[in-house]
Amino acid sequence: MVKIFTQEQQMEERLIQLLEQGESQWTYREDLKTADDLWANFFQQLEANNTAKLDGVPLTEREKLSIKAELDFSSFYAAGVWLAGENGVAQVRLDREDASLGSCQLMVINGNEIAGGHSTYEVINQFQSNKRDFRDQDGRFDVTLMINGIPLIQIELKNSQATDGYKQAFKQIENYLKTGKYHGIFSMLQMFVVSNGVDTKYIAANTRLNARFLTGWVDANNQAVTNLEDFAKSVLSIPEAHEMIANYSVLDNESKAVILLRPYQIHAIKAIRQASREQIGGYIWHTTGSGKTLTSYKVARNLLKIPSIDKTIFIIDRRDLDQQTTAAFKSYANDDFVSVDKTENVNGLIKRLASPDRSMVVTTIQKLNYVMKRYRQDPDNPRLKKLRELRLAVVVDECHRAVTPQKQQELEKFFRYSLWYGFTGTPLFAENARDAFGDLARTTEEQYGQCLHKYTVQEAMHDKAVLGFQIEYKNTINEYDLDRIVAAEFPRVDLAAIDQKEKEAKLDPIRFEQPDHMKEVVASIVNKSQNKFGFHNGVGQTYDAILTTNSIDKAIAYYRLFKEIKAGTDPKFKISETTKRAVVDFPKVAITFSVSDNEEDTLSHKEAMKEALDDYNRMFGTNFNLETINGYNQNLNSRLARKSDTYKARSEQLDLVIVVDRLLTGFDAPCLSTLFMDRAPMKPHHLIQAFSRTNRLFDNHKKYGQITTFQTPALYEEAVKEAFILYSNGGENEIQAPTFEESREELKEAVQELRAIAPHPDSFRGLTDLAEMKKAAKAFQRFDKIYRTIEVYSAFDEKEFVADYGFGREEFEHYTGSYNNLIAAIKEEMAVEDELDVEDVLDIDIEYEIESVRTEQIDYDYLVLLIDRYREAHREAEKEKFKAEAEKTIQEYGRQKPELGQKIQEIFIEIIDHPEAFDKQSTHEILSNRIHQYTEQVVEDYARKEHLDEDMLKYVVANYDPNRETPQIGEVDLIEGADYEGYKASTENPDKSKLKYRSRLRNEYKDMIQEEILPYEI
């Protein structure tokens, strides 16, 4: 029977008991409650683990201060880099206070000593974290796991009766981050765990957290492990917890982030590790979009730890060699002390393979082919003969595209002691096998061996590792015209006897090459897809998209059509005012295709690419030409993916890239929301691969990967169904979002339900019964969810919706405001009732965030990002560009928050004039510190002027609620404690009585807060 925890204290106690069970598990340290306690414990262990290096001389207080300063990291990522150490050993440098003792490197944690060696495991609870700001509060961390005295895993618990308790625990961690609680010895955290006993998630420790990336645990068979007790046994026991930190975490150098692998990735690594011990190969089926590149990197990295393997070779398709895969590997390996060799030429590859060091080599099948060719030409070459004896693990990404069965067969004969592991999101089965060719493998299992671990799109969606798909089947040929065309071209066909699929199959593909068709496609993308591009998210926060066609010529024609429309040279078609108002420079379009000396029409293609390169260079200040086309493709990939902060500024962003086949496989861009397809349906595995460019997790507003097709809708729908059945484990219906028609009917029902409960927004106010209040809140949540689903469809027309249901944008906002008040009232009622039925509490999502009403506001984080880009820029032209964009954004931000905007503008001017004064601070720290200094000075000045107790005033400010009708928290003590005699003695025209003095203060201090403090809140 599953244990359900209720009280947080009981949960803590039970969790600690579980962690203490068994040999080599966690030791409970009830005596460690403060930072001083933890540092004392840490130094005790540090000295014990480094007795020889310290030569019997204990650490002095000054030496301890030096080590403390070195181990106070600016970010969890920086701490992760240090923890990775050299070959997994994290050390700290010590210069002895007694110079005669010299200096040494002290071992802190050894990632190779898991469940043994010098590793010690301790668990603490209720650590006291003191507040760092007068508006902050002291904090108590629930449970913390420490290795060698270093806090590495932080666990926050909430009562199981709290609705979405793990979300509340997550918000608690976010609050701790916001208020700077994780500093000093806690700056080394690498993992957060949140639970309400019945639902448990984990996430990597990073400065900015996204709830979308909270991960639940599943076992090797993809069965959910949600209960805290089971989670603790599976993830938090030893060696599992230490392995999570040491072996299943990745440091992404590009995004400066810690990444913790998801359960299915860990199970895949374990499965391949076991297979290699048994000397067998196999393949991993992980759905596209679930992080195969990251998994394969850790597989290759962990295989190097097996003594029986000399080297790992990672084979990628040559089109990807200079693109994302190698860049991702280098980013992951940057702080991992692993040599990732790109092997620029064959000689370099042979040298790397023959070298004695244990390393991971990233290469292509073409270069390995040349290695075999060299051997055939010179079979007695000792270095080449040595290669044949290597004990290799060969990992193949996109294993069907990168290596053919014939080539793999040749390589296995050459590398006699090689084990092959393929990764694919779309395996080949009997249903979609390769054509028969002799005895060569036709399916994935025939080529690589058994499936070692499987994680399908259905399972990934269930775990929220990827998004589902929202598909629109559009057509530029209506039913009447379709019948007319078929009748004209096939006069003997009985139209009544054939269905739409058969009619569409008879269409000549040339009809989709016509200008009228293409203009309709462009019109739909530019003027009917604003929600697909996420215009409501605000400037710099929009999504991007890919348009794929069937030929280079058509892609070029589309590119020029977009240019014409943007230039306004086509009198019949204009970009709508709605689009221009939301994103003034939309659409920013680029194109990419292969330029080869061997292809037909190469001259016209080269001229078109030159034109596109010139446009791109003007748009982004780059300098690419045909000779540097690979550099262009890399830059375009990075710009479309937006993983680097550089490309998060609107001036550096693309909206749409036109392709034929490039970027449809292996390309990872979480901000890419939509794939527009103007081409015939592809084979099942190609279709799923292409669709899966869109369904990566990104922000809270991105709900689906969106697909819009523009040809033969009935044929497309059939092809998609076939592909989903093949790759979804039988759950194809769960993969797709409701159709527009289904959503429209559901929206109609939701509106009727909401209107029946609350005919107008103010109806929420009249509800007093808790059950009725919940019913109303649930109805509005349902309406909001369905509205969010339907509004991205091209067929959705907001004006029609308003006409049908009387819901305008203003009423949305009114309902939302009333809903928020209703939720606050529900929370108050629930807090009053001591004993609530668990099922009763769980029937409403208290933490649900309304998204239908989104205004186009400048995001503060985006503003900080622009100032960051200005500060990091080296070239003068680049600095000027980011300066101008930052100033413009600050000005727009100032329209929403005039006082704060003005203050940020003043600080930005200081940053420009005196950059050296801010060298060691992040932009967020600069702004936060300066604004905090300003508001604190306002409070101090007011307290001095009115002779109020400064600490008491700070307390009132920290707890101030502008909507509170009763006296503010601490207000009575503040006013009664005011020093009237001191005020009267130092004021030229004082209030004539203490009564008048107090009466004035009751109003004026609130004015001070509302006019001089609240407007500066970030």
PDB file of C-alpha atoms in Angstrom, residues 155-336:
ATOM      1  CA  ILE A 155      14.478  19.047  -0.821  1.00  0.00           C
ATOM      2  CA  GLU A 156      11.396  21.188  -0.168  1.00  0.00           C
ATOM      3  CA  LEU A 157       8.242  19.532   1.135  1.00  0.00           C
ATOM      4  CA  LYS A 158       4.616  20.636   1.314  1.00  0.00           C
ATOM      5  CA  ASN A 159       1.636  19.064   2.998  1.00  0.00           C
ATOM      6  CA  SER A 160      -0.159  16.489   0.813  1.00  0.00           C
ATOM      7  CA  GLN A 161      -3.441  18.305   1.492  1.00  0.00           C
ATOM      8  CA  ALA A 162      -2.073  21.338  -0.315  1.00  0.00           C
ATOM      9  CA  THR A 163      -3.350  21.351  -3.890  1.00  0.00           C
ATOM     10  CA  ASP A 164      -0.435  20.954  -6.312  1.00  0.00           C
ATOM     11  CA  GLY A 165       1.803  20.921  -3.265  1.00  0.00           C
ATOM     12  CA  TYR A 166       4.935  20.204  -5.261  1.00  0.00           C
ATOM     13  CA  LYS A 167       4.273  23.411  -7.214  1.00  0.00           C
ATOM     14  CA  GLN A 168       4.040  25.351  -3.976  1.00  0.00           C
ATOM     15  CA  ALA A 169       7.332  23.784  -2.885  1.00  0.00           C
ATOM     16  CA  PHE A 170       8.820  24.830  -6.216  1.00  0.00           C
ATOM     17  CA  LYS A 171       7.616  28.402  -5.695  1.00  0.00           C
ATOM     18  CA  GLN A 172       9.257  28.330  -2.275  1.00  0.00           C
ATOM     19  CA  ILE A 173      12.583  27.498  -3.938  1.00  0.00           C
ATOM     20  CA  GLU A 174      12.029  30.258  -6.496  1.00  0.00           C
ATOM     21  CA  ASN A 175      11.471  32.667  -3.621  1.00  0.00           C
ATOM     22  CA  TYR A 176      14.674  31.517  -1.928  1.00  0.00           C
ATOM     23  CA  LEU A 177      16.511  32.150  -5.203  1.00  0.00           C
ATOM     24  CA  LYS A 178      14.954  35.573  -5.621  1.00  0.00           C
ATOM     25  CA  THR A 179      15.916  36.624  -2.101  1.00  0.00           C
ATOM     26  CA  GLY A 180      19.497  35.340  -2.327  1.00  0.00           C
ATOM     27  CA  LYS A 181      19.189  32.513   0.194  1.00  0.00           C
ATOM     28  CA  TYR A 182      21.495  30.167  -1.713  1.00  0.00           C
ATOM     29  CA  HIS A 183      24.845  31.796  -1.061  1.00  0.00           C
ATOM     30  CA  GLY A 184      28.043  30.790   0.693  1.00  0.00           C
ATOM     31  CA  ILE A 185      28.166  27.055   1.325  1.00  0.00           C
ATOM     32  CA  PHE A 186      24.716  26.689  -0.305  1.00  0.00           C
ATOM     33  CA  SER A 187      25.991  28.206  -3.554  1.00  0.00           C
ATOM     34  CA  MET A 188      27.207  24.711  -4.491  1.00  0.00           C
ATOM     35  CA  LEU A 189      23.748  23.115  -4.786  1.00  0.00           C
ATOM     36  CA  GLN A 190      23.221  21.091  -7.965  1.00  0.00           C
ATOM     37  CA  MET A 191      19.738  19.621  -7.573  1.00  0.00           C
ATOM     38  CA  PHE A 192      16.336  20.577  -6.194  1.00  0.00           C
ATOM     39  CA  VAL A 193      13.614  18.097  -5.222  1.00  0.00           C
ATOM     40  CA  VAL A 194      10.015  19.140  -4.498  1.00  0.00           C
ATOM     41  CA  SER A 195       7.242  16.948  -3.129  1.00  0.00           C
ATOM     42  CA  ASN A 196       3.907  16.878  -1.346  1.00  0.00           C
ATOM     43  CA  GLY A 197       4.391  13.224  -0.501  1.00  0.00           C
ATOM     44  CA  VAL A 198       2.231  11.879  -3.304  1.00  0.00           C
ATOM     45  CA  ASP A 199       3.819  13.809  -6.175  1.00  0.00           C
ATOM     46  CA  THR A 200       7.595  14.289  -6.387  1.00  0.00           C
ATOM     47  CA  LYS A 201       9.735  16.081  -8.992  1.00  0.00           C
ATOM     48  CA  TYR A 202      13.347  17.118  -9.433  1.00  0.00           C
ATOM     49  CA  ILE A 203      15.134  19.846 -11.382  1.00  0.00           C
ATOM     50  CA  ALA A 204      18.720  21.016 -11.859  1.00  0.00           C
ATOM     51  CA  ALA A 205      19.846  23.914  -9.702  1.00  0.00           C
ATOM     52  CA  ASN A 206      20.094  27.019 -11.862  1.00  0.00           C
ATOM     53  CA  THR A 207      19.772  30.744 -11.243  1.00  0.00           C
ATOM     54  CA  ARG A 208      16.573  30.840 -13.290  1.00  0.00           C
ATOM     55  CA  LEU A 209      14.194  27.926 -12.993  1.00  0.00           C
ATOM     56  CA  ASN A 210      11.358  26.979 -15.320  1.00  0.00           C
ATOM     57  CA  ALA A 211       8.600  24.793 -13.860  1.00  0.00           C
ATOM     58  CA  ARG A 212       8.250  23.214 -17.296  1.00  0.00           C
ATOM     59  CA  PHE A 213      11.484  21.335 -16.625  1.00  0.00           C
ATOM     60  CA  LEU A 214      10.399  19.749 -13.344  1.00  0.00           C
ATOM     61  CA  THR A 215      10.900  16.038 -13.905  1.00  0.00           C
ATOM     62  CA  GLY A 216       9.160  13.073 -12.334  1.00  0.00           C
ATOM     63  CA  TRP A 217      10.940   9.754 -11.940  1.00  0.00           C
ATOM     64  CA  VAL A 218      10.014   6.655 -13.933  1.00  0.00           C
ATOM     65  CA  ASP A 219      11.456   3.161 -13.655  1.00  0.00           C
ATOM     66  CA  ALA A 220      13.223   1.256 -16.439  1.00  0.00           C
ATOM     67  CA  ASN A 221       9.816   0.280 -17.868  1.00  0.00           C
ATOM     68  CA  ASN A 222       8.643   3.907 -17.910  1.00  0.00           C
ATOM     69  CA  GLN A 223       6.269   3.387 -14.981  1.00  0.00           C
ATOM     70  CA  ALA A 224       5.853   6.538 -12.892  1.00  0.00           C
ATOM     71  CA  VAL A 225       7.436   6.716  -9.426  1.00  0.00           C
ATOM     72  CA  THR A 226       5.633   9.645  -7.783  1.00  0.00           C
ATOM     73  CA  ASN A 227       5.424   8.799  -4.074  1.00  0.00           C
ATOM     74  CA  LEU A 228       8.166  10.424  -1.977  1.00  0.00           C
ATOM     75  CA  GLU A 229       9.101   7.154  -0.302  1.00  0.00           C
ATOM     76  CA  ASP A 230       9.586   5.326  -3.602  1.00  0.00           C
ATOM     77  CA  PHE A 231      11.356   8.326  -5.117  1.00  0.00           C
ATOM     78  CA  ALA A 232      13.767   8.423  -2.182  1.00  0.00           C
ATOM     79  CA  LYS A 233      14.635   4.753  -2.684  1.00  0.00           C
ATOM     80  CA  SER A 234      15.052   5.126  -6.453  1.00  0.00           C
ATOM     81  CA  VAL A 235      16.846   8.475  -6.666  1.00  0.00           C
ATOM     82  CA  LEU A 236      18.051   9.745  -3.287  1.00  0.00           C
ATOM     83  CA  SER A 237      19.686   6.655  -1.839  1.00  0.00           C
ATOM     84  CA  ILE A 238      23.380   5.873  -2.270  1.00  0.00           C
ATOM     85  CA  PRO A 239      24.880   5.278  -4.825  1.00  0.00           C
ATOM     86  CA  GLU A 240      22.005   6.730  -6.923  1.00  0.00           C
ATOM     87  CA  ALA A 241      22.115  10.281  -5.510  1.00  0.00           C
ATOM     88  CA  HIS A 242      25.888  10.548  -5.817  1.00  0.00           C
ATOM     89  CA  GLU A 243      25.722   9.153  -9.351  1.00  0.00           C
ATOM     90  CA  MET A 244      23.105  11.765 -10.268  1.00  0.00           C
ATOM     91  CA  ILE A 245      25.543  14.521  -9.303  1.00  0.00           C
ATOM     92  CA  ALA A 246      28.718  12.868 -10.587  1.00  0.00           C
ATOM     93  CA  ASN A 247      27.620  10.861 -13.648  1.00  0.00           C
ATOM     94  CA  TYR A 248      24.152  11.993 -14.694  1.00  0.00           C
ATOM     95  CA  SER A 249      24.620  15.755 -14.717  1.00  0.00           C
ATOM     96  CA  VAL A 250      25.909  17.841 -17.594  1.00  0.00           C
ATOM     97  CA  LEU A 251      27.343  21.347 -17.667  1.00  0.00           C
ATOM     98  CA  ASP A 252      26.156  23.221 -20.731  1.00  0.00           C
ATOM     99  CA  ASN A 253      28.864  25.775 -21.402  1.00  0.00           C
ATOM    100  CA  GLU A 254      26.829  27.632 -24.032  1.00  0.00           C
ATOM    101  CA  SER A 255      23.832  28.335 -21.799  1.00  0.00           C
ATOM    102  CA  LYS A 256      25.904  28.318 -18.569  1.00  0.00           C
ATOM    103  CA  ALA A 257      23.446  25.875 -17.049  1.00  0.00           C
ATOM    104  CA  VAL A 258      23.460  22.679 -15.043  1.00  0.00           C
ATOM    105  CA  ILE A 259      21.459  19.887 -16.695  1.00  0.00           C
ATOM    106  CA  LEU A 260      20.280  16.786 -14.849  1.00  0.00           C
ATOM    107  CA  LEU A 261      19.406  13.848 -17.037  1.00  0.00           C
ATOM    108  CA  ARG A 262      15.835  12.641 -17.141  1.00  0.00           C
ATOM    109  CA  PRO A 263      15.040   9.097 -15.952  1.00  0.00           C
ATOM    110  CA  TYR A 264      14.774   7.564 -19.423  1.00  0.00           C
ATOM    111  CA  GLN A 265      18.196   8.973 -20.314  1.00  0.00           C
ATOM    112  CA  ILE A 266      19.693   7.433 -17.192  1.00  0.00           C
ATOM    113  CA  HIS A 267      18.055   4.070 -17.902  1.00  0.00           C
ATOM    114  CA  ALA A 268      19.439   4.154 -21.457  1.00  0.00           C
ATOM    115  CA  ILE A 269      22.968   4.792 -20.151  1.00  0.00           C
ATOM    116  CA  LYS A 270      22.636   1.920 -17.696  1.00  0.00           C
ATOM    117  CA  ALA A 271      21.271  -0.376 -20.410  1.00  0.00           C
ATOM    118  CA  ILE A 272      24.180   0.331 -22.756  1.00  0.00           C
ATOM    119  CA  ARG A 273      26.667   0.038 -19.903  1.00  0.00           C
ATOM    120  CA  GLN A 274      25.277  -3.436 -19.146  1.00  0.00           C
ATOM    121  CA  ALA A 275      25.247  -4.421 -22.826  1.00  0.00           C
ATOM    122  CA  SER A 276      28.895  -3.400 -23.212  1.00  0.00           C
ATOM    123  CA  ARG A 277      29.823  -5.602 -20.254  1.00  0.00           C
ATOM    124  CA  GLU A 278      28.054  -8.475 -21.984  1.00  0.00           C
ATOM    125  CA  GLN A 279      29.834  -7.542 -25.257  1.00  0.00           C
ATOM    126  CA  ILE A 280      26.627  -7.030 -27.231  1.00  0.00           C
ATOM    127  CA  GLY A 281      25.353  -4.096 -29.279  1.00  0.00           C
ATOM    128  CA  GLY A 282      21.862  -2.692 -29.600  1.00  0.00           C
ATOM    129  CA  TYR A 283      19.847   0.458 -30.155  1.00  0.00           C
ATOM    130  CA  ILE A 284      18.040   3.113 -28.116  1.00  0.00           C
ATOM    131  CA  TRP A 285      14.598   4.236 -29.277  1.00  0.00           C
ATOM    132  CA  HIS A 286      14.025   7.632 -27.711  1.00  0.00           C
ATOM    133  CA  THR A 287      11.455   9.796 -29.399  1.00  0.00           C
ATOM    134  CA  THR A 288      12.725  12.764 -31.334  1.00  0.00           C
ATOM    135  CA  GLY A 289      12.881  15.868 -29.151  1.00  0.00           C
ATOM    136  CA  SER A 290      13.633  14.000 -25.930  1.00  0.00           C
ATOM    137  CA  GLY A 291      17.336  14.895 -25.817  1.00  0.00           C
ATOM    138  CA  LYS A 292      19.086  12.083 -27.729  1.00  0.00           C
ATOM    139  CA  THR A 293      22.230  14.157 -28.314  1.00  0.00           C
ATOM    140  CA  LEU A 294      22.632  14.749 -24.601  1.00  0.00           C
ATOM    141  CA  THR A 295      21.935  11.069 -23.858  1.00  0.00           C
ATOM    142  CA  SER A 296      24.404   9.877 -26.477  1.00  0.00           C
ATOM    143  CA  TYR A 297      27.066  12.251 -25.132  1.00  0.00           C
ATOM    144  CA  LYS A 298      26.708  10.844 -21.622  1.00  0.00           C
ATOM    145  CA  VAL A 299      26.676   7.297 -23.025  1.00  0.00           C
ATOM    146  CA  ALA A 300      29.954   7.945 -24.836  1.00  0.00           C
ATOM    147  CA  ARG A 301      31.356   9.683 -21.742  1.00  0.00           C
ATOM    148  CA  ASN A 302      30.364   6.901 -19.334  1.00  0.00           C
ATOM    149  CA  LEU A 303      31.603   4.134 -21.626  1.00  0.00           C
ATOM    150  CA  LEU A 304      35.097   5.586 -21.270  1.00  0.00           C
ATOM    151  CA  LYS A 305      34.942   4.626 -17.587  1.00  0.00           C
ATOM    152  CA  ILE A 306      34.807   0.938 -18.546  1.00  0.00           C
ATOM    153  CA  PRO A 307      38.398  -0.425 -18.546  1.00  0.00           C
ATOM    154  CA  SER A 308      37.708  -2.860 -21.381  1.00  0.00           C
ATOM    155  CA  ILE A 309      36.984  -0.013 -23.830  1.00  0.00           C
ATOM    156  CA  ASP A 310      39.889   1.910 -25.387  1.00  0.00           C
ATOM    157  CA  LYS A 311      37.957   4.650 -27.117  1.00  0.00           C
ATOM    158  CA  THR A 312      34.479   5.748 -28.046  1.00  0.00           C
ATOM    159  CA  ILE A 313      33.664   6.918 -31.559  1.00  0.00           C
ATOM    160  CA  PHE A 314      30.603   9.060 -32.050  1.00  0.00           C
ATOM    161  CA  ILE A 315      29.413   8.983 -35.674  1.00  0.00           C
ATOM    162  CA  ILE A 316      27.207  11.744 -37.007  1.00  0.00           C
ATOM    163  CA  ASP A 317      25.906  12.538 -40.449  1.00  0.00           C
ATOM    164  CA  ARG A 318      28.365  14.731 -42.352  1.00  0.00           C
ATOM    165  CA  ARG A 319      25.739  17.434 -42.776  1.00  0.00           C
ATOM    166  CA  ASP A 320      25.742  17.815 -39.005  1.00  0.00           C
ATOM    167  CA  LEU A 321      29.526  17.743 -38.496  1.00  0.00           C
ATOM    168  CA  ASP A 322      29.885  21.512 -38.403  1.00  0.00           C
ATOM    169  CA  GLN A 323      26.424  22.062 -37.034  1.00  0.00           C
ATOM    170  CA  GLN A 324      24.571  21.424 -33.806  1.00  0.00           C
ATOM    171  CA  THR A 325      25.819  18.012 -32.700  1.00  0.00           C
ATOM    172  CA  THR A 326      29.495  18.855 -32.485  1.00  0.00           C
ATOM    173  CA  ALA A 327      28.705  22.273 -31.010  1.00  0.00           C
ATOM    174  CA  ALA A 328      26.499  20.626 -28.372  1.00  0.00           C
ATOM    175  CA  PHE A 329      29.144  18.021 -27.569  1.00  0.00           C
ATOM    176  CA  LYS A 330      31.814  20.666 -27.182  1.00  0.00           C
ATOM    177  CA  SER A 331      29.508  22.707 -24.979  1.00  0.00           C
ATOM    178  CA  TYR A 332      28.807  19.688 -22.765  1.00  0.00           C
ATOM    179  CA  ALA A 333      32.461  18.591 -22.651  1.00  0.00           C
ATOM    180  CA  ASN A 334      33.951  22.038 -22.073  1.00  0.00           C
ATOM    181  CA  ASP A 335      34.091  21.564 -18.303  1.00  0.00           C
ATOM    182  CA  ASP A 336      34.072  17.764 -18.319  1.00  0.00           C
TER     183      ASP A 336
END
